[in-house]
Amino acid sequence: MFDATSEKEFPLKGYSLPLSPKGQTSIVDAPPWYYGGEVLCLTFEADEREVRALIPPPLEMGPNPGQGAVWFVEWVSASEARPDLAFINPERSLYRECFVVVGCQHNGVPGSFVSYIWVDNDFTLARGVIQGFPKKLGRIYITRLHELTPKIGGRQGGAKVKGICDVNAQRIVEGSMTFTHPSKPSELPPVRFYLMRHFPSIEDPTRPSVHELTVATVSDVKIKDVWVGDSQIKFFESPFEEVADLGPVKDQGAFFFSMGLTITGGKVIHKYV
Amino acid sequence: MFDATSEKEFPLKGYSLPLSPKGQTSIVDAPPWYYGGEVLCLTFEADEREVRALIPPPLEMGPNPGQGAVWFVEWVSASEARPDLAFINPERSLYRECFVVVGCQHNGVPGSFVSYIWVDNDFTLARGVIQGFPKKLGRIYITRLHELTPKIGGRQGGAKVKGICDVNAQRIVEGSMTFTHPSKPSELPPVRFYLMRHFPSIEDPTRPSVHELTVATVSDVKIKDVWVGDSQIKFFESPFEEVADLGPVKDQGAFFFSMGLTITGGKVIHKYV
Amino acid sequence: MFDATSEKEFPLKGYSLPLSPKGQTSIVDAPPWYYGGEVLCLTFEADEREVRALIPPPLEMGPNPGQGAVWFVEWVSASEARPDLAFINPERSLYRECFVVVGCQHNGVPGSFVSYIWVDNDFTLARGVIQGFPKKLGRIYITRLHELTPKIGGRQGGAKVKGICDVNAQRIVEGSMTFTHPSKPSELPPVRFYLMRHFPSIEDPTRPSVHELTVATVSDVKIKDVWVGDSQIKFFESPFEEVADLGPVKDQGAFFFSMGLTITGGKVIHKYV
Amino acid sequence: MFDATSEKEFPLKGYSLPLSPKGQTSIVDAPPWYYGGEVLCLTFEADEREVRALIPPPLEMGPNPGQGAVWFVEWVSASEARPDLAFINPERSLYRECFVVVGCQHNGVPGSFVSYIWVDNDFTLARGVIQGFPKKLGRIYITRLHELTPKIGGRQGGAKVKGICDVNAQRIVEGSMTFTHPSKPSELPPVRFYLMRHFPSIEDPTRPSVHELTVATVSDVKIKDVWVGDSQIKFFESPFEEVADLGPVKDQGAFFFSMGLTITGGKVIHKYV
């Protein structure tokens, strides 16, 4: 565990606030972080100008300008520092999120920039911000398929799932998928997220203390039970959100799959300050 | 859908409040109700006197006096009236519950009386009360196993799951299980719940409008992926709960399994008023 | 506290489920119930046919057909059985609600029928249903004025408050008021709520066990700090609600005030079964 | 509103993540921030060694070693950038928090270090972390006095209020006060909070990107309706918290008052990196 300073008398430990004598209070433990979950990924094509407006230089428009995706995910997560977390405190190992990405590239390497993301748990909000995911809290609901529930059933042709993201007492994002056929992990679009870390100064609001682009260091990606289907995305207006400026978008199909992975940290690829 | 009165001009429809012109506002739709979920069932043996105090006559102590169980369940549910519910509104098809039962019998037929139950969604609170489950709201957390999450993994020997029930800002019930070996549905203890419907009068608090014992009419029970394991149950004191009076209890082992079923209604077996 | 049966051996006590040996687990204690809170009451005039569709006979259209109101209230509540509740467990003494009433009359006595109501706490959901308020859970947000918060301030001319009701991940009702001038309690419209108790049978979904009209027995009403203002009401569509069928409505002005009262029970004025 | 970079083509605006084309999505707006609320402040004396362990150098033990306080506050808040926030979205202007401070000094200026703090809203979690408050989410409940609620009543001798902080399904802090007599703002202990900003690196978990001590720049402090009373503080053990290491503490009395203030930013008084 991290000793926050080299002065030997510094008494507070931890990877993130709150630091404490024993270092067990941090809202987020240090990586590696472990993830496994069910992913509903809905792809879209939006107006090129709207997508361009979301891409911070030096990132550039991607090879397929206007493309993007909405992800709804339910994660089971833990960290190396607390491998028993899901047992000791289930609340801190389970969360749902909804995020919106737009296609971009960096030095010719295509990927996606994560513009907006909402989650339903505090530790992942903090963990996201440390990585450069611009997380806010929302209430995320995703259809759970269950093969033993009559009239609902499991992953199968014709199954329908919906993700809903409700933020500050208002529905913001809705994404629906109708399963058409099973597929293979190799059919999924490649995933490379460009992220923006940003931490304001308290002395000068116009000059952030941290402002940089990063990519996560990901390993051990495993994907299973992939389904392909038809999709429908709706964005809704709000005085506190701008995601609706992307749409209406052209629906480009959806994927539903199980995924596991490890994040061991990240790499800064550009510093603004 | 139910027409609340035979007078032809009665304009409000629905199975439960709120009744409305189109009948689509009821907090609960009429049965049949469909269920599928993951069950953590922890068995215990408590002091016979404490169990006896929980059993309302004409129910009698069961053949194994003092036995009981704690269930933590995460359900995916729908109703015949709205088979698309899990798609249209995922929030209303998913809930978690924790309940405590004690062994009893009725006319020689052994079963369990459901003494206490907490859930995390309103429609199931209302649906439960209609059946005779004495539901209150709580925050229920249950370890989610996921085979793709490193360090957590799926159902396997050594896997550990915990259920936590937090009510009114206080932890009330905690149940832990360590998986030892897979088992078969036939090894599970039989399930027959005795329930008590009770609806107060608004004119006289000492004479309820409804007070009766019931059993649910259950069909299409399916059980899969059964695991057996060691268990540990803890009850905690609260000024608003009495479940802690049962313990400390003797842990008798636990089961984890997937279950699906249909409830088509219930039968009244005794009327108090 | 209520002894649920006269048979002396009946071991379970309480006013409402769950009944228990000591009678301290009931989701709701017996009346009298005490209330004090801040009320935002927005009046409207709707299409007469839509209002008529909401009024269950023998209730009849009121003397001012089409009139109705939306109430947003934040309550501090306790009961005679637990006068210390607000101290022992603040969570169980505080709640917010949003409800919609339409003008009606019974035997020539004008009042309002409570068509829809959402609350954010379980005990008041149960307490409401016992009285005949058709409560469901929702997330209710109401502007809190505070005289010491710069830019917000207290109750004063020009102050603006909004109530929002979000149900199942969807905004359902929104009501805004701009304060114009202080007023007196005597200027408030009289309040008399007609309520419908309804508790389904578990054996036959078409024949409820309880179905009756009631009025609450209210005493010690105190009203303070009344303001009058302009209003704006919006209802939103949902597959699980019908309140939007009332609108768009004609806004008729709003009141904001503090109110205290005691409910000692209720009177049944009509039985359907 | 802040333009995140001086390069003229940088398209994303805002004070904090998420940055966006119009700058209206930030989880927190730039200061000034406005506050008004009700404060329950409970003072204590703890073991000196435990308090010393919480004070990061160059902060030093305060003039009254071992002293500290627990604050429960319900805030109504807004920002200069969105003065209408409480009207547009009540959810984002209301929050409750519980925090624990210990006495310290810096260059001879006494104050308190904020060791632990839990809040119930995301924007204030982010706003706190930017200032150096080590916020996590919790469920905070505080008795609301209301002069019109029978059996509860308003601020008066004998009134009793309790604050409860429940984190990750476990009660962590509880503070009770019994009102004895009214007092004056001048009788309140002076308030000066020392805060620690800390933002981890994503490349090296042992070297934070930001680590510094700050004090907030506070103006327009207004205090009203001060009451003094007896107090009782309880801390509870948790695998994710260390606040219980402070106690049992010696209760030193409590204050209840209304407070308003403006925070216009902060000053860094020490940099660790």
Coordinates of N, CA, C and O in Angstrom, one line a residue, chain D residues 210-258:
Chain D
V210 N -1.4 15.0 -7.5 CA -1.6 16.1 -6.7 C -1.6 15.7 -5.2 O -2.2 14.7 -4.9
H211 N -0.9 16.4 -4.4 CA -0.9 16.1 -3.0 C -0.5 17.3 -2.2 O 0.7 17.7 -2.3
E212 N -1.5 18.0 -1.6 CA -1.2 19.3 -1.0 C -2.2 19.6 0.1 O -3.3 19.0 0.1
L213 N -1.8 20.5 1.0 CA -2.7 20.9 2.1 C -3.3 22.2 1.7 O -2.6 23.1 1.1
T214 N -4.6 22.4 2.0 CA -5.2 23.7 1.6 C -6.1 24.2 2.7 O -6.4 23.4 3.7
V215 N -6.5 25.4 2.6 CA -7.6 26.0 3.4 C -8.6 26.6 2.5 O -8.2 27.2 1.5
A216 N -9.8 26.5 2.8 CA -10.9 27.1 1.9 C -10.9 28.6 2.1 O -10.6 29.1 3.2
T217 N -11.3 29.3 1.1 CA -11.5 30.8 1.2 C -13.0 31.0 1.4 O -13.8 30.8 0.5
V218 N -13.3 31.4 2.6 CA -14.7 31.4 3.1 C -15.1 32.9 3.3 O -14.3 33.7 3.9
S219 N -16.3 33.3 2.9 CA -16.8 34.6 3.2 C -18.3 34.6 3.6 O -18.9 33.5 3.4
D220 N -18.8 35.7 4.0 CA -20.2 35.9 4.3 C -20.8 34.8 5.2 O -21.9 34.3 5.0
V221 N -20.0 34.5 6.2 CA -20.5 33.5 7.2 C -21.7 34.1 8.0 O -21.5 35.2 8.6
K222 N -22.8 33.4 8.1 CA -23.9 33.9 8.9 C -24.4 32.7 9.7 O -24.5 31.6 9.2
I223 N -24.6 33.0 11.0 CA -25.1 32.0 11.9 C -26.3 32.4 12.7 O -26.4 33.6 13.1
K224 N -27.3 31.5 12.9 CA -28.5 31.9 13.5 C -29.0 30.7 14.4 O -28.7 29.5 14.1
D225 N -29.9 31.0 15.3 CA -30.6 30.0 16.0 C -29.8 29.0 16.7 O -29.9 27.8 16.4
V226 N -28.8 29.4 17.5 CA -27.9 28.5 18.1 C -28.5 27.9 19.3 O -29.0 28.6 20.2
W227 N -28.3 26.6 19.5 CA -28.7 25.9 20.7 C -27.5 25.1 21.2 O -26.7 24.5 20.4
V228 N -27.4 24.9 22.5 CA -26.4 24.1 23.1 C -27.0 22.9 23.8 O -28.2 23.0 24.2
G229 N -26.3 21.8 23.9 CA -26.9 20.7 24.5 C -25.9 19.6 24.9 O -24.7 19.7 24.7
D230 N -26.5 18.5 25.4 CA -25.7 17.4 25.8 C -25.5 16.5 24.6 O -26.4 16.5 23.7
S231 N -24.4 15.7 24.5 CA -24.2 14.9 23.3 C -23.7 13.5 23.6 O -23.3 13.2 24.7
Q232 N -23.9 12.7 22.6 CA -23.4 11.3 22.7 C -23.0 10.8 21.3 O -23.8 10.9 20.4
I233 N -21.7 10.4 21.2 CA -21.1 10.0 19.9 C -20.8 8.5 20.0 O -20.3 8.0 21.0
K234 N -21.2 7.8 18.9 CA -20.8 6.4 18.8 C -20.1 6.2 17.4 O -20.7 6.6 16.4
F235 N -19.0 5.5 17.4 CA -18.4 5.1 16.2 C -18.5 3.6 16.1 O -18.4 2.9 17.1
F236 N -18.6 3.0 14.9 CA -18.8 1.6 14.7 C -17.7 1.0 13.8 O -17.3 1.7 12.9
E237 N -17.2 -0.2 14.1 CA -16.2 -0.9 13.3 C -16.6 -1.2 11.9 O -17.8 -1.5 11.7
S238 N -15.7 -1.2 11.0 CA -16.0 -1.6 9.6 C -14.7 -2.0 9.0 O -13.7 -1.3 9.2
P239 N -14.7 -3.0 8.1 CA -13.4 -3.3 7.4 C -13.0 -2.2 6.4 O -11.9 -2.3 5.9
F240 N -13.8 -1.2 6.2 CA -13.5 -0.2 5.2 C -13.4 1.2 5.8 O -13.3 2.2 5.1
E241 N -13.5 1.3 7.1 CA -13.4 2.6 7.8 C -12.4 2.4 9.0 O -12.3 1.3 9.5
E242 N -11.9 3.5 9.5 CA -11.0 3.5 10.7 C -11.5 4.5 11.8 O -10.8 4.7 12.7
V243 N -12.6 5.1 11.6 CA -13.1 6.1 12.5 C -13.3 5.5 13.9 O -13.1 6.2 14.9
A244 N -13.6 4.2 14.0 CA -13.8 3.6 15.3 C -12.5 3.6 16.1 O -12.6 3.4 17.3
D245 N -11.4 3.7 15.5 CA -10.1 3.7 16.2 C -10.0 4.9 17.1 O -9.2 5.0 18.0
L246 N -10.8 6.0 16.9 CA -10.8 7.2 17.7 C -11.5 6.9 19.1 O -11.3 7.7 20.0
G247 N -12.3 5.9 19.2 CA -13.1 5.9 20.4 C -13.0 4.6 21.1 O -12.3 3.8 20.7
P248 N -13.8 4.5 22.2 CA -14.8 5.5 22.7 C -14.2 6.8 23.1 O -13.2 6.9 23.7
V249 N -15.0 7.8 22.7 CA -14.5 9.2 23.0 C -15.3 9.8 24.2 O -16.3 9.3 24.6
K250 N -14.7 10.9 24.7 CA -15.4 11.6 25.8 C -16.3 12.7 25.2 O -15.8 13.5 24.5
D251 N -17.6 12.6 25.4 CA -18.5 13.6 24.9 C -18.3 14.9 25.6 O -18.2 15.0 26.8
Q252 N -18.3 16.0 24.8 CA -18.0 17.3 25.3 C -19.1 18.3 25.0 O -18.8 19.5 24.9
G253 N -20.3 17.8 24.6 CA -21.4 18.8 24.4 C -21.6 19.0 22.9 O -20.7 18.7 22.1
A254 N -22.7 19.6 22.5 CA -23.1 19.7 21.1 C -23.7 21.1 20.9 O -24.2 21.8 21.8
F255 N -23.7 21.5 19.6 CA -24.3 22.7 19.2 C -25.2 22.4 18.0 O -24.9 21.5 17.2
F256 N -26.3 23.1 17.9 CA -27.2 23.0 16.7 C -27.5 24.4 16.3 O -27.9 25.2 17.1
F257 N -27.3 24.6 15.0 CA -27.5 26.0 14.5 C -27.7 26.0 13.0 O -27.4 25.0 12.3
S258 N -28.2 27.2 12.5 CA -28.3 27.4 11.1 C -27.1 28.2 10.6 O -26.6 29.1 11.3

